[in-house]
Amino acid sequence: MIKSLDPRVTRSEIDLNNSIDPLKDLDQWETYEAFHQKKRGEQHIHVGIVHAPNPEMALLFAKDQYGRRGITANIWVVKTAHIFMTEYDDQDIFETTPEKIYREAGGYKVMEKINKYRKETKISK
Amino acid sequence: MYGNAYIDPNEKSNSITDGEDIQKLNAFESRISNGEKIEPKDWMPKEYRKQLVRMIEQHAHSEIIGALPEGTWITRAPGFRRKLALMAKVQDEVGHAQLLYSAAETLGKSREAMINDLITGKSKYSNVFNYPAYTWADACIIAWLIDAGAIINQVANAKGSYGPYCRALDRICVEESFHLKYGHDNVVTLATGSKIQREMVQAALNRWWPPIMHFFGPSDKISLHTEILMKWKVKMATNDDMRQQFLNMYVPKIWDLGLTVPDSKLMKNNENKWEYTEPDWDEFKRVINGGGPCNAERLAVRRNAEERGRWVRQALLAKDSKYLIPLA
């Protein structure tokens, strides 16, 4: 065994055989989902969670965890319990949506019709 | 529904998936082979969940414990800028642990249960952190080469199949690239410095080389189990492949600085593979099972921190708190 180099061990004289009662449920509090907005005008994006005892501390932890480098305009936190979601198992509710090309700009192609009409009726410039 | 629904009941690998719904298992496997990710509430085989929890949890513990040998040097870092940078790095490591614990939580194990398993010694963490950082140069070698090894492992795992783990790793890898550059910068400063500085960094490299070679673990046994974990994209590369990749990327960079690697057998052979002295796997097992120079100290420091902070956490706990598994 070497003499410890860790100031936490040498200065606070931690007993290497210290014992501890196990952490109980909620020792680490509940969770908040964090949303990060990089710049004003951009969307807030879900970036992960923090464990926190209240919204104020959730914001503090979210700032440390998700805003500690780069730029940040704004952060939201919301309790995990307050988010509702669709089920991945219900994927079929979205299944036919990509087929609805009448909702897309790309679903309307008029040049072909115009050119055909111009050819038939001999409209020229 | 799926053409490959028949599974040979005599095949040994079945014990891993025994009792699983074959149709669901097939849907799960074809999702993975299509390159789609698995999300927390999806059906998954018990063994997939178990292996992922074990892996992500160990990864999280490694980040927490990994902050300790480097944290030792914060008070003694040479100069204010290096002190700031080292504090930032250590804070990142703890932040990585938080991201990883969250990913593991989505699989159903609470953060309290994971911390309990760490501080009682039930869960493992990366073996390298059971060695001390004797000098400032040790902290520099850790930041450069241990983080380099970690990046190889994490970049591979970020292409795995479990969504929350991949998202955490993507975020982690961005920050690790800062650690790597910071570590390299520090090592270059010492290696291009005075005679004493060069000797100090060479001595640190000599001390850390065996743990670095241990870092990726012993050669994988070619087993059905490994094969299934690779098919499920839980394990993304073999330990030997990752070790080769590390040697390929970093041995030339070490040599560039005029430093020597303390292994006379180390060389690239005709097949473009690195040959090296087989690491001492008995030492590896001895240390991972508690016999290393710092095992006792690392866990004692963690227990102390948990115990001393407990009253604060309890005082802050709101009465109506209710834990729910995080979403993603």
Short mmCIF file of C-alpha atoms in Angstrom, two decimals:
data_model
loop_
_atom_site.label_atom_id
_atom_site.label_comp_id
_atom_site.label_asym_id
_atom_site.label_seq_id
_atom_site.Cartn_x
_atom_site.Cartn_y
_atom_site.Cartn_z
CA MET A 1 0.00 0.00 0.00
CA ILE A 2 1.38 3.38 -1.01
CA LYS A 3 0.85 6.57 0.93
CA SER A 4 -2.04 8.30 -0.76
CA LEU A 5 -1.37 11.23 -3.09
CA ASP A 6 -4.96 12.42 -2.93
CA PRO A 7 -5.41 15.57 -0.82
CA ARG A 8 -8.96 14.40 -0.09
CA VAL A 9 -7.48 11.36 1.64
CA THR A 10 -4.43 12.92 3.26
CA ARG A 11 -6.02 16.13 4.51
CA SER A 12 -9.47 14.97 5.54
CA GLU A 13 -8.05 11.68 6.85
CA ILE A 14 -10.68 9.44 5.34
CA ASP A 15 -10.80 6.01 6.93
CA LEU A 16 -10.28 3.48 4.13
CA ASN A 17 -12.67 1.08 5.85
CA ASN A 18 -15.44 3.64 6.30
CA SER A 19 -18.88 2.12 6.02
CA ILE A 20 -22.06 3.62 4.62
CA ASP A 21 -25.76 2.86 4.73
CA PRO A 22 -27.06 2.23 1.23
CA LEU A 23 -28.68 5.19 -0.53
CA LYS A 24 -32.45 5.03 -0.27
CA ASP A 25 -34.99 5.61 -3.06
CA LEU A 26 -35.17 9.27 -4.11
CA ASP A 27 -31.79 10.00 -2.49
CA GLN A 28 -30.89 11.33 -5.95
CA TRP A 29 -34.28 13.08 -6.32
CA GLU A 30 -36.62 12.90 -9.29
CA THR A 31 -35.74 13.73 -12.90
CA TYR A 32 -36.32 16.73 -15.13
CA GLU A 33 -36.04 16.69 -18.91
CA ALA A 34 -33.81 19.51 -20.19
CA PHE A 35 -34.26 21.54 -23.38
CA HIS A 36 -31.51 23.74 -24.76
CA GLN A 37 -31.83 26.74 -27.10
CA LYS A 38 -28.53 27.68 -28.67
CA LYS A 39 -29.45 31.05 -30.19
CA ARG A 40 -32.48 33.30 -30.01
CA GLY A 41 -34.82 32.38 -32.82
CA GLU A 42 -33.86 28.68 -32.81
CA GLN A 43 -35.95 25.85 -31.40
CA HIS A 44 -35.32 24.46 -27.94
CA ILE A 45 -33.97 20.93 -28.35
CA HIS A 46 -34.26 18.06 -25.88
CA VAL A 47 -30.73 17.31 -24.64
CA GLY A 48 -31.20 14.89 -21.73
CA ILE A 49 -32.14 14.86 -18.07
CA VAL A 50 -30.97 16.10 -14.71
CA HIS A 51 -31.79 14.80 -11.24
CA ALA A 52 -32.96 17.66 -9.04
CA PRO A 53 -35.09 18.37 -5.96
CA ASN A 54 -36.89 21.39 -7.49
CA PRO A 55 -37.11 23.39 -10.76
CA GLU A 56 -34.63 26.04 -9.61
CA MET A 57 -31.93 23.48 -8.96
CA ALA A 58 -32.87 21.59 -12.10
CA LEU A 59 -32.08 24.76 -14.06
CA LEU A 60 -28.79 25.17 -12.21
CA PHE A 61 -27.76 21.56 -12.94
CA ALA A 62 -28.96 21.83 -16.55
CA LYS A 63 -26.78 24.91 -17.00
CA ASP A 64 -23.76 22.99 -15.66
CA GLN A 65 -24.53 19.86 -17.62
CA TYR A 66 -25.76 21.16 -20.99
CA GLY A 67 -24.56 24.76 -21.11
CA ARG A 68 -21.01 24.63 -19.80
CA ARG A 69 -19.33 25.33 -23.15
CA GLY A 70 -20.27 26.99 -26.41
CA ILE A 71 -23.21 29.33 -26.66
CA THR A 72 -26.57 29.13 -24.94
CA ALA A 73 -29.52 31.49 -25.19
CA ASN A 74 -32.04 29.71 -22.98
CA ILE A 75 -32.76 26.49 -21.08
CA TRP A 76 -36.06 24.87 -20.15
CA VAL A 77 -36.61 22.07 -17.67
CA VAL A 78 -39.79 20.10 -17.18
CA LYS A 79 -40.53 17.27 -14.78
CA THR A 80 -40.35 13.90 -16.54
CA ALA A 81 -43.79 13.15 -15.09
CA HIS A 82 -45.25 16.10 -16.99
CA ILE A 83 -44.37 14.83 -20.44
CA PHE A 84 -46.82 12.77 -22.46
CA MET A 85 -45.78 10.83 -25.51
CA THR A 86 -47.00 8.59 -28.28
CA GLU A 87 -46.09 4.91 -28.06
CA TYR A 88 -43.45 3.50 -30.42
CA ASP A 89 -45.72 0.46 -30.63
CA ASP A 90 -48.38 2.66 -32.24
CA GLN A 91 -46.05 3.52 -35.13
CA ASP A 92 -48.87 2.60 -37.55
CA ILE A 93 -50.64 5.89 -36.78
CA PHE A 94 -47.89 7.62 -38.79
CA GLU A 95 -47.52 4.94 -41.42
CA THR A 96 -49.55 6.46 -44.26
CA THR A 97 -48.47 10.05 -43.66
CA PRO A 98 -45.45 9.98 -46.01
CA GLU A 99 -47.82 8.80 -48.78
CA LYS A 100 -49.87 12.01 -48.58
CA ILE A 101 -47.96 13.75 -51.32
CA TYR A 102 -50.93 16.08 -51.94
CA ARG A 103 -49.72 17.82 -48.76
CA GLU A 104 -46.27 18.40 -50.25
CA ALA A 105 -45.08 21.09 -52.67
CA GLY A 106 -43.38 18.28 -54.58
CA GLY A 107 -46.77 16.67 -55.18
CA TYR A 108 -47.64 19.33 -57.79
CA LYS A 109 -45.82 19.13 -61.11
CA VAL A 110 -47.33 21.55 -63.70
CA MET A 111 -44.50 22.14 -66.16
CA GLU A 112 -45.18 18.89 -67.99
CA LYS A 113 -48.81 19.86 -68.52
CA ILE A 114 -47.92 23.39 -69.58
CA ASN A 115 -45.32 22.20 -72.10
CA LYS A 116 -47.72 19.64 -73.51
CA TYR A 117 -50.44 22.24 -73.86
CA ARG A 118 -48.08 24.73 -75.52
CA LYS A 119 -46.92 22.10 -77.98
CA GLU A 120 -50.50 21.08 -78.87
CA THR A 121 -51.84 24.60 -79.23
CA LYS A 122 -48.61 25.90 -80.82
CA ILE A 123 -48.38 28.82 -78.43
CA SER A 124 -45.06 30.48 -78.99
CA LYS A 125 -43.30 33.32 -77.26
CA MET B 1 -44.21 -12.39 -40.87
CA TYR B 2 -40.46 -12.98 -40.95
CA GLY B 3 -38.75 -15.51 -43.15
CA ASN B 4 -36.20 -16.53 -40.55
CA ALA B 5 -38.60 -17.43 -37.76
CA TYR B 6 -37.28 -20.95 -37.37
CA ILE B 7 -34.64 -21.30 -34.69
CA ASP B 8 -32.80 -24.60 -34.29
CA PRO B 9 -33.72 -25.78 -30.77
CA ASN B 10 -30.42 -27.67 -30.49
CA GLU B 11 -28.29 -24.60 -31.03
CA LYS B 12 -26.35 -23.62 -27.88
CA SER B 13 -26.89 -19.90 -28.33
CA ASN B 14 -30.56 -20.46 -27.56
CA SER B 15 -29.90 -20.55 -23.83
CA ILE B 16 -29.20 -16.80 -24.07
CA THR B 17 -32.59 -16.17 -25.63
CA ASP B 18 -34.47 -18.98 -23.85
CA GLY B 19 -38.05 -18.11 -23.04
CA GLU B 20 -38.12 -15.12 -25.38
CA ASP B 21 -41.03 -14.62 -27.77
CA ILE B 22 -39.55 -15.68 -31.10
CA GLN B 23 -41.64 -13.31 -33.18
CA LYS B 24 -40.68 -10.35 -31.02
CA LEU B 25 -37.05 -11.46 -31.01
CA ASN B 26 -37.03 -11.59 -34.79
CA ALA B 27 -38.63 -8.15 -35.10
CA PHE B 28 -36.04 -6.81 -32.63
CA GLU B 29 -33.13 -8.35 -34.52
CA SER B 30 -34.32 -7.20 -37.92
CA ARG B 31 -34.73 -3.66 -36.57
CA ILE B 32 -31.09 -3.75 -35.47
CA SER B 33 -29.82 -5.26 -38.70
CA ASN B 34 -31.67 -2.49 -40.57
CA GLY B 35 -29.58 0.03 -38.63
CA GLU B 36 -32.53 1.29 -36.56
CA LYS B 37 -32.05 2.14 -32.89
CA ILE B 38 -33.80 0.51 -29.93
CA GLU B 39 -35.60 2.98 -27.62
CA PRO B 40 -36.29 2.53 -23.89
CA LYS B 41 -39.87 1.27 -24.03
CA ASP B 42 -39.29 -1.12 -26.94
CA TRP B 43 -39.41 -4.84 -26.36
CA MET B 44 -35.92 -6.26 -25.86
CA PRO B 45 -34.46 -9.63 -24.87
CA LYS B 46 -33.61 -9.96 -21.17
CA GLU B 47 -29.97 -10.62 -21.97
CA TYR B 48 -29.76 -7.42 -24.07
CA ARG B 49 -31.09 -5.35 -21.19
CA LYS B 50 -28.83 -7.06 -18.67
CA GLN B 51 -25.65 -6.63 -20.72
CA LEU B 52 -26.41 -3.00 -21.54
CA VAL B 53 -27.11 -2.08 -17.92
CA ARG B 54 -23.86 -3.78 -16.87
CA MET B 55 -21.88 -2.05 -19.61
CA ILE B 56 -23.33 1.46 -19.32
CA GLU B 57 -23.20 1.35 -15.53
CA GLN B 58 -19.53 0.31 -15.53
CA HIS B 59 -18.83 3.05 -18.00
CA ALA B 60 -20.52 5.61 -15.72
CA HIS B 61 -18.58 4.38 -12.66
CA SER B 62 -15.35 4.66 -14.66
CA GLU B 63 -16.05 8.32 -15.36
CA ILE B 64 -16.73 9.05 -11.68
CA ILE B 65 -13.70 7.15 -10.40
CA GLY B 66 -11.56 8.38 -13.31
CA ALA B 67 -12.02 11.91 -12.07
CA LEU B 68 -10.20 11.02 -8.82
CA PRO B 69 -6.59 10.42 -9.94
CA GLU B 70 -6.70 13.56 -12.09
CA GLY B 71 -8.59 15.58 -9.50
CA THR B 72 -5.63 14.95 -7.20
CA TRP B 73 -3.60 17.30 -9.39
CA ILE B 74 -6.00 20.26 -9.51
CA THR B 75 -4.46 21.91 -6.46
CA ARG B 76 -0.96 21.37 -7.84
CA ALA B 77 -1.43 22.01 -11.56
CA PRO B 78 1.42 24.17 -12.87
CA GLY B 79 -0.11 27.55 -13.64
CA PHE B 80 -3.56 29.07 -13.59
CA ARG B 81 -4.56 28.16 -17.16
CA ARG B 82 -3.73 24.48 -16.61
CA LYS B 83 -5.63 24.55 -13.32
CA LEU B 84 -8.71 25.91 -15.11
CA ALA B 85 -8.38 23.38 -17.92
CA LEU B 86 -7.96 20.45 -15.52
CA MET B 87 -10.97 21.54 -13.49
CA ALA B 88 -12.97 21.71 -16.73
CA LYS B 89 -11.83 18.22 -17.70
CA VAL B 90 -12.64 16.73 -14.31
CA GLN B 91 -16.05 18.40 -14.39
CA ASP B 92 -16.62 16.89 -17.85
CA GLU B 93 -15.83 13.41 -16.54
CA VAL B 94 -18.40 13.76 -13.77
CA GLY B 95 -20.87 15.15 -16.31
CA HIS B 96 -20.24 12.09 -18.50
CA ALA B 97 -21.08 9.86 -15.56
CA GLN B 98 -24.39 11.71 -15.16
CA LEU B 99 -25.23 11.23 -18.85
CA LEU B 100 -24.37 7.55 -18.67
CA TYR B 101 -26.25 6.89 -15.43
CA SER B 102 -29.27 8.49 -17.12
CA ALA B 103 -28.93 6.17 -20.13
CA ALA B 104 -28.72 3.14 -17.84
CA GLU B 105 -31.71 4.38 -15.84
CA THR B 106 -33.89 4.18 -18.95
CA LEU B 107 -33.31 0.40 -18.79
CA GLY B 108 -34.85 0.23 -15.32
CA LYS B 109 -32.00 0.39 -12.78
CA SER B 110 -32.18 3.43 -10.51
CA ARG B 111 -29.23 5.75 -10.00
CA GLU B 112 -29.30 4.98 -6.26
CA ALA B 113 -28.97 1.25 -6.99
CA MET B 114 -26.02 1.89 -9.32
CA ILE B 115 -24.22 4.12 -6.80
CA ASN B 116 -24.83 1.53 -4.07
CA ASP B 117 -23.26 -1.15 -6.25
CA LEU B 118 -20.26 1.09 -6.90
CA ILE B 119 -19.52 2.04 -3.31
CA THR B 120 -19.94 -1.49 -1.96
CA GLY B 121 -17.54 -2.79 -4.61
CA LYS B 122 -20.17 -4.93 -6.33
CA SER B 123 -19.84 -3.17 -9.71
CA LYS B 124 -16.56 -2.80 -11.51
CA TYR B 125 -15.04 0.23 -13.17
CA SER B 126 -12.09 0.70 -15.50
CA ASN B 127 -9.05 -0.90 -13.95
CA VAL B 128 -6.63 1.90 -14.91
CA PHE B 129 -8.05 4.16 -12.22
CA ASN B 130 -6.77 1.87 -9.48
CA TYR B 131 -3.29 3.24 -10.14
CA PRO B 132 -2.00 6.51 -8.69
CA ALA B 133 -0.94 9.63 -10.61
CA TYR B 134 2.48 10.07 -8.99
CA THR B 135 3.54 13.25 -10.80
CA TRP B 136 2.03 16.00 -12.94
CA ALA B 137 3.32 14.07 -15.96
CA ASP B 138 1.14 11.09 -14.94
CA ALA B 139 -1.91 13.34 -15.06
CA CYS B 140 -0.80 14.47 -18.55
CA ILE B 141 -0.28 10.90 -19.80
CA ILE B 142 -3.73 9.95 -18.45
CA ALA B 143 -5.37 12.90 -20.19
CA TRP B 144 -3.69 12.06 -23.47
CA LEU B 145 -3.45 8.29 -23.73
CA ILE B 146 -6.17 6.97 -21.43
CA ASP B 147 -8.62 9.41 -22.99
CA ALA B 148 -7.38 8.35 -26.43
CA GLY B 149 -8.20 4.75 -25.55
CA ALA B 150 -11.58 5.80 -24.19
CA ILE B 151 -12.38 7.64 -27.42
CA ILE B 152 -11.65 4.55 -29.54
CA ASN B 153 -14.01 2.55 -27.34
CA GLN B 154 -16.69 5.24 -27.22
CA VAL B 155 -16.67 6.04 -30.94
CA ALA B 156 -17.21 2.32 -31.61
CA ASN B 157 -20.01 2.06 -29.04
CA ALA B 158 -21.72 5.23 -30.30
CA LYS B 159 -22.65 3.18 -33.38
CA GLY B 160 -24.37 0.58 -31.20
CA SER B 161 -28.07 -0.20 -31.17
CA TYR B 162 -29.39 1.39 -27.95
CA GLY B 163 -30.59 4.94 -28.64
CA PRO B 164 -30.04 6.56 -25.21
CA TYR B 165 -26.49 5.16 -24.93
CA CYS B 166 -25.61 6.35 -28.45
CA ARG B 167 -26.94 9.86 -27.76
CA ALA B 168 -24.95 10.08 -24.51
CA LEU B 169 -21.80 8.87 -26.28
CA ASP B 170 -22.14 11.37 -29.13
CA ARG B 171 -22.19 14.17 -26.58
CA ILE B 172 -19.32 12.61 -24.62
CA CYS B 173 -17.10 12.11 -27.69
CA VAL B 174 -17.25 15.83 -28.54
CA GLU B 175 -15.95 16.69 -25.07
CA GLU B 176 -13.35 13.91 -25.11
CA SER B 177 -11.74 15.49 -28.15
CA PHE B 178 -10.95 18.50 -25.96
CA HIS B 179 -9.43 16.18 -23.33
CA LEU B 180 -7.26 14.52 -25.93
CA LYS B 181 -5.94 17.82 -27.32
CA TYR B 182 -5.41 19.17 -23.81
CA GLY B 183 -3.52 16.02 -22.78
CA HIS B 184 -1.42 16.01 -25.94
CA ASP B 185 -0.55 19.68 -25.47
CA ASN B 186 0.62 18.98 -21.92
CA VAL B 187 2.70 15.96 -22.93
CA VAL B 188 4.26 17.90 -25.83
CA THR B 189 5.17 20.73 -23.44
CA LEU B 190 7.02 18.29 -21.17
CA ALA B 191 8.57 16.25 -23.99
CA THR B 192 9.95 19.36 -25.73
CA GLY B 193 11.04 20.94 -22.46
CA SER B 194 14.05 20.63 -20.15
CA LYS B 195 15.93 17.41 -19.46
CA ILE B 196 14.09 17.02 -16.15
CA GLN B 197 10.71 17.47 -17.84
CA ARG B 198 11.58 14.88 -20.49
CA GLU B 199 12.66 12.40 -17.84
CA MET B 200 9.49 13.03 -15.88
CA VAL B 201 7.19 12.38 -18.85
CA GLN B 202 9.16 9.28 -19.92
CA ALA B 203 8.91 7.89 -16.38
CA ALA B 204 5.15 8.52 -16.37
CA LEU B 205 4.77 6.78 -19.75
CA ASN B 206 6.74 3.80 -18.43
CA ARG B 207 4.44 3.56 -15.41
CA TRP B 208 1.24 3.88 -17.46
CA TRP B 209 2.11 1.64 -20.38
CA PRO B 210 1.05 -1.66 -18.70
CA PRO B 211 -2.33 -0.23 -17.54
CA ILE B 212 -2.83 1.24 -21.03
CA MET B 213 -2.25 -2.19 -22.59
CA HIS B 214 -4.73 -3.64 -20.07
CA PHE B 215 -7.25 -0.93 -20.89
CA PHE B 216 -9.15 -2.73 -23.66
CA GLY B 217 -9.28 -5.99 -21.70
CA PRO B 218 -8.04 -9.51 -22.49
CA SER B 219 -8.57 -11.08 -25.93
CA ASP B 220 -12.22 -11.97 -26.39
CA LYS B 221 -13.07 -15.60 -26.21
CA ILE B 222 -14.76 -16.45 -29.46
CA SER B 223 -18.06 -17.60 -28.07
CA LEU B 224 -21.65 -17.66 -29.22
CA HIS B 225 -22.36 -15.17 -26.50
CA THR B 226 -19.90 -12.65 -27.97
CA GLU B 227 -21.31 -13.32 -31.41
CA ILE B 228 -24.86 -12.59 -30.26
CA LEU B 229 -23.81 -9.43 -28.44
CA MET B 230 -22.11 -8.27 -31.63
CA LYS B 231 -25.19 -9.13 -33.69
CA TRP B 232 -27.29 -7.09 -31.24
CA LYS B 233 -24.75 -4.26 -31.55
CA VAL B 234 -24.07 -4.23 -27.83
CA LYS B 235 -20.41 -5.05 -28.37
CA MET B 236 -19.09 -3.20 -31.41
CA ALA B 237 -15.48 -4.33 -31.74
CA THR B 238 -13.27 -6.98 -30.22
CA ASN B 239 -10.85 -5.97 -27.47
CA ASP B 240 -7.88 -6.90 -29.65
CA ASP B 241 -9.15 -4.84 -32.59
CA MET B 242 -9.50 -1.78 -30.38
CA ARG B 243 -6.00 -2.34 -28.93
CA GLN B 244 -4.58 -2.56 -32.47
CA GLN B 245 -6.37 0.63 -33.45
CA PHE B 246 -4.94 2.41 -30.41
CA LEU B 247 -1.38 1.27 -31.12
CA ASN B 248 -1.73 2.24 -34.76
CA MET B 249 -2.87 5.75 -33.93
CA TYR B 250 -0.72 6.59 -30.92
CA VAL B 251 2.60 4.70 -31.00
CA PRO B 252 3.82 6.85 -33.94
CA LYS B 253 2.76 9.99 -32.06
CA ILE B 254 4.72 8.84 -28.98
CA TRP B 255 7.78 8.11 -31.12
CA ASP B 256 7.45 11.52 -32.82
CA LEU B 257 8.23 13.11 -29.45
CA GLY B 258 11.41 11.06 -29.07
CA LEU B 259 9.86 9.10 -26.21
CA THR B 260 10.26 5.35 -25.99
CA VAL B 261 7.58 2.75 -25.31
CA PRO B 262 8.73 0.35 -22.59
CA ASP B 263 8.18 -2.83 -24.62
CA SER B 264 11.15 -4.17 -26.60
CA LYS B 265 8.86 -6.45 -28.62
CA LEU B 266 6.63 -3.63 -29.86
CA MET B 267 6.75 -3.43 -33.67
CA LYS B 268 4.53 -3.52 -36.70
CA ASN B 269 4.81 -6.82 -38.56
CA ASN B 270 4.58 -7.54 -42.29
CA GLU B 271 0.82 -7.98 -42.03
CA ASN B 272 0.45 -4.43 -40.72
CA LYS B 273 -0.42 -5.71 -37.24
CA TRP B 274 1.26 -4.60 -34.05
CA GLU B 275 3.17 -7.20 -32.11
CA TYR B 276 3.74 -6.63 -28.41
CA THR B 277 4.58 -8.38 -25.18
CA GLU B 278 1.41 -10.01 -23.91
CA PRO B 279 0.16 -7.86 -21.01
CA ASP B 280 0.26 -9.45 -17.56
CA TRP B 281 -3.34 -10.59 -17.24
CA ASP B 282 -2.77 -12.04 -13.76
CA GLU B 283 -1.87 -8.55 -12.56
CA PHE B 284 -4.99 -7.24 -14.34
CA LYS B 285 -7.21 -9.76 -12.51
CA ARG B 286 -5.50 -9.10 -9.20
CA VAL B 287 -6.10 -5.35 -9.49
CA ILE B 288 -9.67 -5.57 -10.80
CA ASN B 289 -10.53 -7.80 -7.85
CA GLY B 290 -9.40 -5.22 -5.33
CA GLY B 291 -5.64 -5.80 -5.11
CA GLY B 292 -4.42 -2.62 -6.83
CA PRO B 293 -2.60 0.24 -5.13
CA CYS B 294 -5.64 2.55 -5.02
CA ASN B 295 -8.79 0.37 -5.03
CA ALA B 296 -9.55 0.85 -1.34
CA GLU B 297 -8.86 4.58 -1.46
CA ARG B 298 -11.02 5.23 -4.53
CA LEU B 299 -14.10 3.64 -2.97
CA ALA B 300 -13.46 5.18 0.44
CA VAL B 301 -13.37 8.65 -1.16
CA ARG B 302 -16.69 7.96 -2.93
CA ARG B 303 -18.34 6.61 0.22
CA ASN B 304 -17.13 9.64 2.13
CA ALA B 305 -18.60 12.00 -0.47
CA GLU B 306 -21.95 10.19 -0.53
CA GLU B 307 -22.14 10.09 3.25
CA ARG B 308 -21.20 13.73 3.83
CA GLY B 309 -23.58 14.99 1.17
CA ARG B 310 -26.49 12.89 2.33
CA TRP B 311 -28.01 15.38 4.78
CA VAL B 312 -28.04 18.09 2.10
CA ARG B 313 -29.80 15.82 -0.38
CA GLN B 314 -32.34 14.78 2.25
CA ALA B 315 -32.99 18.35 3.37
CA LEU B 316 -33.74 19.33 -0.23
CA LEU B 317 -36.01 16.40 -1.03
CA ALA B 318 -39.57 17.60 -1.58
CA LYS B 319 -42.28 15.53 0.10
CA ASP B 320 -44.31 15.02 -3.06
CA SER B 321 -41.33 13.81 -5.15
CA LYS B 322 -41.96 10.75 -7.24
CA TYR B 323 -39.34 8.97 -9.29
CA LEU B 324 -40.18 8.09 -12.87
CA ILE B 325 -37.86 6.40 -15.33
CA PRO B 326 -36.44 9.15 -17.56
CA LEU B 327 -37.75 9.19 -21.12
CA ALA B 328 -34.71 9.06 -23.29
#
